[in-house]
Amino acid sequence: MHYDLDALIVGAGFGGVYLLHQLRKEGLRAKIVEAGNGLGGVWNNNSYPGARSDTPIPTYSLNIPEVYQTWTWSERYPGEQEFKAYFRHLDNVLGMSKDVIYGEKVIKAAFDAAIDGWQIETDRGTTFTARFFCPCLGFASKNYTPDWPGVKDVYKGLIVHPNQWPSTGVDMKGKKVAVVGTGATGVQIAQEAARDSAQLTCFVRTPNLSWPMCQEKIDPEQYEKDRPLLEYQLGTKRFTTVGGFLYEETERVLADDTPEEREVRLEEAYKIGGYYLFFCAYINVLGDQEGNDALYAFWRRKTHERMTDKKKAEILAPLKPPHPFAGKRPSLEQDYYEQMDKPHVTLVDVVKNPITHLTSNAIVTADGVAYEADIIVLATGYDAITGGLRNIEITGLDGLTLEEKWKDSTTSYLGLATSGFPNMFYVYGPLSPTAYASGPAVVESQAHWIMDTIRKMRDQSATRIDATTKAELEWREKIETIHAYTLRDKIESSWYLGTNIPGKRREVLCYSGGLPMYRKEIFDAIKPDWKGFTLKTTDSN
């Protein structure tokens, strides 16, 4: 099967769905290729216990009136089942699936200079010719699985990565369960596994500095009363805040308060829960080491107060901060520390005793201890931000592949386009606010930029657009300069910087200047004049 299109999108998560909606409204021929069996991206894939958003509603939803006017959320922080239902509702309202090809992976995409378009192929032989190639892969589309000896051919129990959790579930009742990893996914799974398992062993490299979620049910009557506000909240307000949230941001920083005043504000933020702390209690908690240390000390004290086993508490909330607070994204927990405090839960510090190999029924650490497990959950994360794009064989001008282009440094202009790869626009990927802002607010901003660019090209009879190498390098330098002002820049091991993957170089991968500044940067680059791009028009053919 072959399709001739204006645009081919890869991925049916928030970004791909929103971009397809905009392209169809413009009357353009567009399709999505989606490897999964439904809309939702990571939310369609994630079926593991405890999977839920750390961004509150309505922030974490799309600005599509036909959808939000006919949908009511049930929780402040929805779980994966509710997101699956949300995307089914979206599909019912918009009829997205008629333009989605499910169960196929794009494996090759090559720019064809003769037609100023892309030739694209899937793993099942479907081919496409499209003027524009738009990977909307998200930052977590390529799993990372450690290659310990025995993981593939010796261990006889069940090994499961959260992104490949069976939709039918995994029965952990009465079982010996091991969870490797303490990112957001590891915290969520461990929190749930502790309730059902007979024995739970959690392997901790870097403790997650988790903050209370303070989950709450949404009152349907109140939601209905507030529904008229959604147009402003989703269409305007989100784009005025640093992280794309709906909080009223403060200008207060940690250094502004005395220790006594700080204690009161932090206590209030702890009770409210969520990311209120980072936008309403204090702004720029990553801008001052002394203030950040005070915040960590407060969090550590609160965590120790919730645990009776002080040895475990010291593993999860050590005296010396493992990294600046919020330097890695804190997971939002509900009763994680109480669950880890239970006597049938064992915490293993893998910095002191790394995992060496697997036997037929156990994980073995460097001190020779074997931790038996019927089920091993590899919450070991993803080759984040760049992994998904590099997983496709993408070829630009003069036979240059993206893998070759990014061999020494990940480069991009505006976090949207890459020099040498004309007419390719990606969303929620490298060198944009990706991990540092709310996903829907980022992808909507980028989708609108793509649409404005396509319209302007059409008005000018342009068939090709390409970022310049100079603009790309200047953007890379700008991102590194802004990042250096934050304490995140001091962290050695983080998926924000690519260092969670063995052998992957350390580099800044996200724009940390905030969403309003980012939006100004990208739209100023195309209005009123093009900046940092070269174009080919029909007149120049």
Coordinates of C-alpha atoms in Angstrom, one line a residue:
M1 CA 0.0 0.0 0.0
H2 CA 1.3 3.5 -0.9
Y3 CA 0.0 6.9 0.1
D4 CA 0.7 10.3 -1.4
L5 CA 0.3 12.9 1.3
D6 CA 1.0 16.4 2.3
A7 CA 2.3 15.3 5.7
L8 CA 3.1 12.0 7.4
I9 CA 3.1 11.9 11.2
V10 CA 4.8 9.3 13.3
G11 CA 3.2 8.6 16.7
A12 CA -0.4 9.0 18.0
G13 CA 0.2 10.6 21.4
F14 CA -0.8 14.1 22.4
G15 CA 1.5 15.7 19.8
G16 CA 0.7 13.5 16.8
V17 CA -3.1 13.7 17.5
Y18 CA -3.1 17.4 17.9
L19 CA -1.0 18.0 14.8
L20 CA -3.2 15.7 12.7
H21 CA -6.2 17.6 13.9
Q22 CA -4.7 20.9 12.8
L23 CA -3.5 19.6 9.4
R24 CA -7.0 18.2 8.7
K25 CA -8.6 21.5 9.6
E26 CA -6.3 23.1 7.0
G27 CA -7.6 20.7 4.4
L28 CA -4.2 18.9 4.0
R29 CA -3.8 15.2 3.3
A30 CA -2.2 13.7 6.4
K31 CA -1.9 10.3 8.1
I32 CA -0.4 9.0 11.4
V33 CA 1.6 5.8 11.6
E34 CA 1.3 4.4 15.1
A35 CA 3.1 1.3 16.3
G36 CA 0.5 0.6 19.0
N37 CA -3.2 -0.4 18.7
G38 CA -4.8 2.9 19.8
L39 CA -4.5 6.6 20.3
G40 CA -2.7 8.0 23.3
G41 CA 1.0 7.2 22.8
V42 CA 2.6 6.5 26.2
W43 CA -0.9 6.3 27.8
N44 CA -2.0 3.7 25.3
N45 CA 1.2 1.6 26.0
N46 CA 1.3 2.1 29.8
S47 CA -0.9 -0.4 31.7
Y48 CA 1.3 -1.0 34.7
P49 CA -0.2 -0.6 38.2
G50 CA -0.1 2.9 39.5
A51 CA 0.5 4.6 36.1
R52 CA -0.9 8.2 36.3
S53 CA -0.1 11.7 35.3
D54 CA 2.0 14.0 37.6
T55 CA 0.4 17.1 35.9
P56 CA -3.1 18.1 37.1
I57 CA -6.2 18.4 35.1
P58 CA -7.2 20.4 33.1
T59 CA -3.6 21.4 32.4
Y60 CA -2.8 17.9 31.0
S61 CA -5.4 17.8 28.2
L62 CA -5.7 19.2 24.7
N63 CA -7.2 22.5 23.7
I64 CA -9.8 21.0 21.3
P65 CA -13.2 22.5 22.2
E66 CA -15.2 19.7 20.7
V67 CA -13.4 17.3 23.0
Y68 CA -13.1 19.3 26.3
Q69 CA -16.7 20.5 26.2
T70 CA -18.0 16.9 26.1
W71 CA -15.5 15.3 28.6
T72 CA -15.4 15.4 32.4
W73 CA -12.4 14.2 34.3
S74 CA -12.9 12.2 37.6
E75 CA -9.5 12.8 39.3
R76 CA -7.1 15.6 39.7
Y77 CA -4.3 13.3 38.5
P78 CA -5.8 10.8 36.1
G79 CA -4.6 7.2 35.8
E80 CA -3.8 5.3 32.6
Q81 CA -7.3 3.8 32.4
E82 CA -8.9 7.3 32.4
F83 CA -6.4 8.5 29.7
K84 CA -7.3 5.5 27.5
A85 CA -11.0 6.5 27.9
Y86 CA -10.1 10.1 27.1
F87 CA -8.4 9.2 23.8
R88 CA -11.3 6.9 22.9
H89 CA -13.6 9.8 23.5
L90 CA -11.4 12.1 21.4
D91 CA -11.5 9.5 18.6
N92 CA -15.2 9.2 18.8
V93 CA -15.6 13.0 18.5
L94 CA -13.0 13.7 15.9
G95 CA -12.9 10.4 13.9
M96 CA -9.1 10.3 14.2
S97 CA -8.6 6.6 13.5
K98 CA -9.7 6.9 9.9
D99 CA -6.4 8.6 9.3
V100 CA -4.2 6.4 11.6
I101 CA -2.4 3.3 10.4
Y102 CA -2.0 1.1 13.5
G103 CA 0.4 -1.7 14.3
E104 CA 3.2 -0.5 12.0
K105 CA 6.6 1.2 12.8
V106 CA 8.3 3.7 10.5
I107 CA 11.8 2.2 9.9
K108 CA 13.1 4.5 7.1
A109 CA 12.5 8.0 5.9
A110 CA 14.6 9.7 3.2
F111 CA 14.4 13.2 1.7
D112 CA 14.0 13.1 -2.0
A113 CA 15.5 16.3 -3.4
A114 CA 13.9 15.7 -6.8
I115 CA 10.4 16.3 -5.4
D116 CA 11.3 18.2 -2.3
G117 CA 9.5 15.6 -0.2
W118 CA 10.0 12.5 1.9
Q119 CA 9.9 8.8 0.9
I120 CA 8.9 6.8 4.0
E121 CA 8.6 3.1 4.7
T122 CA 7.2 1.0 7.6
D123 CA 8.2 -2.4 8.9
R124 CA 5.2 -3.9 7.1
G125 CA 6.0 -2.5 3.7
T126 CA 3.6 0.4 3.6
T127 CA 5.2 3.4 1.8
F128 CA 4.5 7.1 1.7
T129 CA 5.5 10.1 -0.3
A130 CA 4.9 13.3 1.7
R131 CA 6.0 16.9 1.5
F132 CA 6.5 17.1 5.2
F133 CA 7.7 14.4 7.6
C134 CA 6.7 15.0 11.2
P135 CA 8.0 12.6 13.9
C136 CA 5.9 13.0 17.1
L137 CA 7.5 10.3 19.1
G138 CA 7.6 11.9 22.6
F139 CA 10.6 11.6 24.8
A140 CA 10.1 8.1 26.0
S141 CA 9.5 5.9 23.0
K142 CA 12.7 3.7 23.1
N143 CA 13.0 1.4 26.2
Y144 CA 16.3 0.9 27.9
T145 CA 17.0 -2.7 29.2
P146 CA 20.2 -3.5 31.1
D147 CA 22.3 -6.3 29.6
W148 CA 23.2 -8.1 32.8
P149 CA 24.5 -11.6 32.3
G150 CA 21.6 -14.0 32.6
V151 CA 18.8 -11.5 31.8
K152 CA 18.0 -13.1 28.5
D153 CA 18.9 -16.7 28.8
V154 CA 19.2 -17.8 32.4
Y155 CA 16.4 -16.2 34.5
K156 CA 13.2 -18.3 34.4
G157 CA 10.7 -16.0 35.9
L158 CA 8.8 -13.1 34.3
I159 CA 10.8 -10.0 33.3
V160 CA 8.7 -7.0 32.3
H161 CA 9.4 -3.4 31.2
P162 CA 6.6 -1.0 32.3
N163 CA 6.2 0.1 28.7
Q164 CA 5.4 -3.5 27.7
W165 CA 3.1 -4.3 30.7
P166 CA 0.5 -6.8 29.5
S167 CA -2.9 -5.2 29.1
T168 CA -4.3 -8.2 31.0
G169 CA -2.1 -7.3 34.0
V170 CA 0.5 -9.1 36.1
D171 CA -0.7 -11.0 39.2
M172 CA 1.7 -10.0 42.0
K173 CA -0.3 -11.4 44.9
G174 CA 1.7 -13.7 47.1
K175 CA 4.7 -13.4 44.7
K176 CA 8.3 -12.4 45.3
V177 CA 8.7 -9.2 43.2
A178 CA 11.8 -7.1 42.4
V179 CA 11.6 -3.6 41.1
V180 CA 14.8 -2.2 39.5
G181 CA 14.8 1.6 39.2
T182 CA 13.4 4.6 41.1
G183 CA 12.2 7.0 38.5
A184 CA 8.6 8.0 38.4
T185 CA 7.6 4.6 37.0
G186 CA 9.6 2.7 39.6
V187 CA 8.0 4.7 42.4
Q188 CA 4.5 4.1 41.1
I189 CA 5.0 0.4 40.6
A190 CA 6.7 -0.2 43.9
Q191 CA 4.0 1.8 45.7
E192 CA 1.4 -0.6 44.3
A193 CA 3.5 -3.8 44.4
A194 CA 4.0 -3.4 48.2
R195 CA 0.3 -3.8 48.7
D196 CA 0.0 -7.2 47.1
S197 CA 3.3 -9.0 47.0
A198 CA 4.5 -11.4 49.6
Q199 CA 8.0 -10.0 49.3
L200 CA 9.2 -6.9 47.5
T201 CA 12.8 -6.0 46.8
C202 CA 13.5 -2.5 45.4
F203 CA 16.9 -1.8 43.9
V204 CA 17.8 1.8 44.4
R205 CA 20.6 3.7 42.6
T206 CA 19.5 7.3 43.0
P207 CA 16.6 7.7 45.4
N208 CA 13.6 9.6 44.0
L209 CA 13.0 12.9 45.9
S210 CA 9.3 12.3 45.7
W211 CA 6.8 15.0 46.7
P212 CA 3.2 14.3 47.9
M213 CA 0.6 14.1 45.1
C214 CA -2.4 14.8 47.3
Q215 CA -4.8 13.1 44.9
E216 CA -8.4 14.1 45.0
K217 CA -11.6 13.3 43.2
I218 CA -13.2 15.9 41.0
D219 CA -16.7 17.1 41.9
P220 CA -18.7 16.8 38.6
E221 CA -21.0 19.6 39.5
Q222 CA -18.1 22.0 40.2
Y223 CA -16.3 20.9 37.0
E224 CA -19.4 21.7 35.1
K225 CA -19.6 25.2 36.6
D226 CA -15.9 25.7 35.8
R227 CA -16.2 24.4 32.2
P228 CA -16.6 27.9 30.7
L229 CA -13.1 28.7 32.0
L230 CA -11.5 26.0 29.9
E231 CA -11.3 28.1 26.8
Y232 CA -9.1 30.7 28.6
Q233 CA -7.2 28.1 30.7
L234 CA -6.2 25.9 27.8
G235 CA -6.1 28.5 25.0
T236 CA -4.3 31.3 26.8
K237 CA -3.3 30.9 30.4
R238 CA -1.1 27.8 29.9
F239 CA 1.1 29.6 27.5
T240 CA 1.9 32.5 29.9
T241 CA 3.5 30.3 32.6
V242 CA 7.1 28.9 32.8
G243 CA 6.0 25.3 32.8
G244 CA 2.8 25.5 30.9
F245 CA 0.8 24.9 34.1
L246 CA -2.3 26.8 35.4
Y247 CA -0.8 27.9 38.7
E248 CA -0.6 31.6 39.6
E249 CA 3.2 32.0 39.6
T250 CA 5.0 33.7 42.4
E251 CA 8.1 35.9 42.1
R252 CA 9.3 34.8 45.5
V253 CA 12.6 32.8 45.8
L254 CA 13.8 30.7 48.7
A255 CA 16.4 33.4 49.7
D256 CA 13.6 36.0 50.2
D257 CA 12.4 34.3 53.4
T258 CA 13.8 33.7 56.9
P259 CA 14.0 30.1 58.0
E260 CA 10.8 30.5 60.0
E261 CA 8.9 32.0 57.0
R262 CA 10.3 29.4 54.7
E263 CA 9.1 26.6 57.0
V264 CA 5.5 28.0 56.9
R265 CA 5.4 28.2 53.1
L266 CA 7.0 24.8 52.6
E267 CA 4.6 23.2 55.0
E268 CA 1.7 24.7 53.1
A269 CA 3.1 23.4 49.8
Y270 CA 3.6 20.0 51.3
K271 CA 0.0 19.8 52.3
I272 CA -1.3 21.1 49.0
G273 CA 0.9 18.7 47.1
G274 CA 1.8 18.5 43.4
Y275 CA 4.0 21.1 41.6
Y276 CA 2.4 24.0 43.5
L277 CA 5.8 24.0 45.4
F278 CA 7.7 25.1 42.3
F279 CA 5.4 27.8 41.0
C280 CA 3.4 29.1 43.8
A281 CA 5.5 28.7 47.0
Y282 CA 8.8 29.6 45.3
I283 CA 10.0 30.1 41.8
N284 CA 13.4 29.1 40.5
V285 CA 14.3 26.6 43.2
L286 CA 17.2 25.5 41.0
G287 CA 18.7 28.9 41.0
D288 CA 20.3 29.0 44.5
Q289 CA 22.3 26.2 46.1
E290 CA 21.8 27.5 49.7
G291 CA 18.0 27.8 49.3
N292 CA 17.9 24.4 47.5
D293 CA 19.8 22.8 50.4
A294 CA 17.2 24.2 52.8
L295 CA 14.4 22.8 50.7
Y296 CA 16.1 19.4 50.7
A297 CA 16.5 19.5 54.4
F298 CA 12.8 20.2 54.9
W299 CA 11.8 17.3 52.5
R300 CA 14.3 14.9 54.2
R301 CA 12.8 15.7 57.6
K302 CA 9.2 15.2 56.4
T303 CA 10.2 11.9 54.8
H304 CA 11.9 10.5 57.8
E305 CA 8.9 11.4 59.9
R306 CA 6.8 9.1 57.8
M307 CA 9.1 6.0 58.2
T308 CA 9.9 3.9 61.3
D309 CA 12.7 2.0 59.7
K310 CA 15.5 4.6 59.8
K311 CA 17.9 2.5 57.7
K312 CA 15.4 2.5 54.9
A313 CA 14.7 6.2 55.4
E314 CA 18.4 6.9 55.1
I315 CA 18.5 5.1 51.7
L316 CA 15.5 7.0 50.4
A317 CA 16.3 10.3 52.0
P318 CA 20.1 10.4 52.8
L319 CA 21.8 13.1 54.8
K320 CA 23.8 14.2 51.8
P321 CA 21.5 15.2 48.8
P322 CA 22.0 12.8 45.9
H323 CA 21.5 15.8 43.6
P324 CA 19.9 19.3 43.8
F325 CA 16.2 19.1 44.8
A326 CA 14.1 19.1 41.6
G327 CA 17.3 18.7 39.5
K328 CA 15.7 15.5 38.5
R329 CA 11.9 15.6 38.1
P330 CA 10.4 14.6 41.5
S331 CA 7.8 11.8 41.3
L332 CA 4.5 12.6 42.9
E333 CA 3.7 9.9 45.4
Q334 CA 0.6 9.0 47.4
D335 CA 1.9 6.7 50.2
Y336 CA 5.2 5.5 48.7
Y337 CA 7.3 6.0 51.9
E338 CA 4.7 4.2 54.1
Q339 CA 4.7 1.3 51.6
M340 CA 8.5 1.1 51.5
D341 CA 8.5 1.1 55.3
K342 CA 6.6 -2.2 55.5
P343 CA 8.6 -5.2 56.8
H344 CA 8.2 -7.3 53.7
V345 CA 9.9 -4.6 51.6
T346 CA 13.7 -4.7 51.2
L347 CA 15.7 -1.8 49.8
V348 CA 19.0 -2.5 48.1
D349 CA 21.6 0.2 47.5
V350 CA 23.1 -0.6 44.1
V351 CA 25.6 2.2 44.4
K352 CA 27.3 0.2 47.1
N353 CA 26.4 -3.2 45.7
P354 CA 25.7 -3.1 41.9
I355 CA 23.7 -5.9 40.2
T356 CA 26.2 -8.3 38.7
H357 CA 24.0 -11.0 37.1
L358 CA 20.8 -13.0 37.2
T359 CA 20.4 -16.7 38.1
S360 CA 17.4 -18.8 37.2
N361 CA 15.4 -17.3 40.1
A362 CA 17.3 -14.3 41.6
I363 CA 19.1 -11.0 41.1
V364 CA 22.7 -11.2 42.4
T365 CA 24.6 -8.1 43.7
A366 CA 28.3 -7.5 44.0
D367 CA 28.4 -8.6 47.6
G368 CA 27.2 -12.1 46.5
V369 CA 23.7 -11.8 47.9
A370 CA 21.0 -13.4 45.8
Y371 CA 17.5 -11.7 45.9
E372 CA 14.9 -14.2 44.8
A373 CA 12.2 -13.0 42.5
D374 CA 9.3 -14.6 40.7
I375 CA 8.7 -11.3 38.8
I376 CA 11.4 -8.7 37.9
V377 CA 10.1 -5.2 36.8
L378 CA 12.8 -3.3 34.9
A379 CA 11.8 0.3 35.6
T380 CA 15.1 1.2 34.1
G381 CA 13.7 4.0 31.9
Y382 CA 14.2 5.0 28.3
D383 CA 16.8 6.2 25.9
A384 CA 15.0 9.5 26.3
I385 CA 14.5 12.5 24.1
T386 CA 16.8 11.4 21.2
G387 CA 16.4 7.6 21.2
G388 CA 13.1 7.5 19.4
L389 CA 14.3 9.6 16.5
R390 CA 17.6 7.8 16.2
N391 CA 15.7 4.5 16.1
I392 CA 14.5 5.4 12.6
E393 CA 16.8 5.4 9.7
I394 CA 16.4 9.1 8.7
T395 CA 18.4 10.3 5.7
G396 CA 18.6 13.9 4.6
L397 CA 20.5 15.8 1.9
D398 CA 23.5 14.2 0.2
G399 CA 22.9 10.9 2.0
L400 CA 23.5 12.2 5.5
T401 CA 21.8 10.2 8.1
L402 CA 20.5 11.7 11.4
E403 CA 22.6 9.1 13.3
E404 CA 25.7 10.5 11.5
K405 CA 24.6 14.1 12.0
W406 CA 24.2 13.6 15.8
K407 CA 27.2 11.4 16.3
D408 CA 29.2 14.1 18.2
S409 CA 26.4 16.5 19.3
T410 CA 22.7 16.6 19.1
T411 CA 21.9 19.8 17.1
S412 CA 18.6 21.3 16.1
Y413 CA 17.1 24.7 15.4
L414 CA 14.3 25.8 17.7
G415 CA 13.9 22.2 18.9
L416 CA 11.8 21.7 15.7
A417 CA 14.0 21.4 12.7
T418 CA 17.5 20.0 11.9
S419 CA 19.8 21.4 9.2
G420 CA 20.3 19.1 6.3
F421 CA 16.8 17.5 6.8
P422 CA 14.5 19.8 4.9
N423 CA 10.7 19.7 5.5
M424 CA 11.2 17.6 8.7
F425 CA 9.5 19.0 11.8
Y426 CA 9.5 17.1 15.1
V427 CA 7.6 17.8 18.3
Y428 CA 8.4 17.2 21.9
G429 CA 12.0 16.1 21.1
P430 CA 15.5 17.4 21.7
L431 CA 16.4 21.0 22.4
S432 CA 12.9 22.1 23.1
P433 CA 11.2 22.5 26.6
T434 CA 10.2 18.9 26.3
A435 CA 10.9 17.5 29.8
Y436 CA 10.8 20.9 31.5
A437 CA 7.2 21.9 30.8
S438 CA 3.7 20.4 30.5
G439 CA 3.5 18.1 27.4
P440 CA 0.2 19.4 25.9
A441 CA 1.3 23.0 26.2
V442 CA 4.6 22.3 24.5
V443 CA 3.2 20.2 21.6
E444 CA 0.3 22.6 20.9
S445 CA 2.8 25.5 20.7
Q446 CA 5.0 23.5 18.3
A447 CA 2.0 22.2 16.2
H448 CA 0.8 25.8 15.7
W449 CA 4.3 26.8 14.7
I450 CA 4.4 24.0 12.1
M451 CA 1.0 25.1 10.7
D452 CA 2.1 28.7 10.5
T453 CA 5.3 27.6 8.7
I454 CA 3.4 25.5 6.2
R455 CA 0.9 28.3 5.5
K456 CA 3.7 30.8 5.0
M457 CA 5.6 28.4 2.7
R458 CA 2.4 28.0 0.7
D459 CA 1.8 31.7 0.4
Q460 CA 5.4 32.2 -0.9
S461 CA 5.2 29.2 -3.2
A462 CA 8.0 27.5 -1.3
T463 CA 8.5 23.7 -1.6
R464 CA 11.5 23.3 0.7
I465 CA 12.6 24.8 4.0
D466 CA 15.8 24.0 5.8
A467 CA 17.4 25.3 9.0
T468 CA 20.9 26.8 8.5
T469 CA 23.9 25.3 10.3
K470 CA 24.7 28.7 11.8
A471 CA 21.2 29.0 13.4
E472 CA 21.4 25.5 14.6
L473 CA 24.7 26.0 16.4
E474 CA 23.6 29.3 17.9
W475 CA 20.5 27.6 19.3
R476 CA 22.6 24.8 20.8
E477 CA 24.9 27.5 22.4
K478 CA 21.8 29.4 23.7
I479 CA 20.4 26.2 25.3
E480 CA 23.7 25.4 27.0
T481 CA 24.1 28.9 28.3
I482 CA 20.6 29.1 29.9
H483 CA 21.0 25.6 31.4
A484 CA 24.3 26.6 33.0
Y485 CA 22.4 29.1 35.2
T486 CA 20.5 26.3 36.9
L487 CA 21.6 23.6 39.4
R488 CA 20.5 21.0 36.9
D489 CA 23.8 21.6 35.1
K490 CA 25.7 20.1 38.1
I491 CA 24.0 16.7 37.9
E492 CA 26.0 13.9 36.5
S493 CA 23.5 11.1 35.9
S494 CA 20.1 12.1 34.5
W495 CA 18.0 11.2 31.5
Y496 CA 17.6 15.0 31.1
L497 CA 21.3 14.9 30.0
G498 CA 21.3 11.4 28.4
T499 CA 23.6 9.9 31.1
N500 CA 21.1 7.3 32.2
I501 CA 22.2 5.2 29.2
P502 CA 25.6 3.6 29.4
G503 CA 27.9 5.0 26.8
K504 CA 25.6 7.9 25.8
R505 CA 27.4 11.2 26.0
R506 CA 26.4 13.9 28.5
E507 CA 24.8 16.9 26.8
V508 CA 22.0 19.3 27.5
L509 CA 18.9 18.0 25.7
C510 CA 16.1 20.4 26.8
Y511 CA 15.4 24.2 26.6
S512 CA 15.1 25.6 30.2
G513 CA 14.2 29.2 29.4
G514 CA 10.5 28.6 30.1
L515 CA 7.5 28.2 27.8
P516 CA 6.7 32.0 27.2
M517 CA 10.3 32.7 26.1
Y518 CA 10.4 29.6 23.9
R519 CA 7.2 30.5 22.2
K520 CA 8.6 34.0 21.5
E521 CA 11.8 32.5 20.1
I522 CA 10.1 30.1 17.7
F523 CA 7.4 32.5 16.4
D524 CA 9.9 35.3 16.0
A525 CA 11.9 33.0 13.7
I526 CA 9.1 33.0 11.1
K527 CA 7.3 36.3 11.6
P528 CA 7.5 38.7 10.0
D529 CA 10.6 37.4 8.2
W530 CA 12.3 34.1 8.1
K531 CA 15.3 33.9 10.5
G532 CA 17.7 30.9 10.4
F533 CA 16.1 29.2 7.4
T534 CA 16.7 28.9 3.7
L535 CA 13.8 28.3 1.4
K536 CA 13.4 27.0 -2.1
T537 CA 10.5 28.3 -4.2
T538 CA 9.0 27.2 -7.4
D539 CA 10.5 30.3 -9.0
S540 CA 14.0 29.1 -8.1
N541 CA 13.5 25.6 -9.5

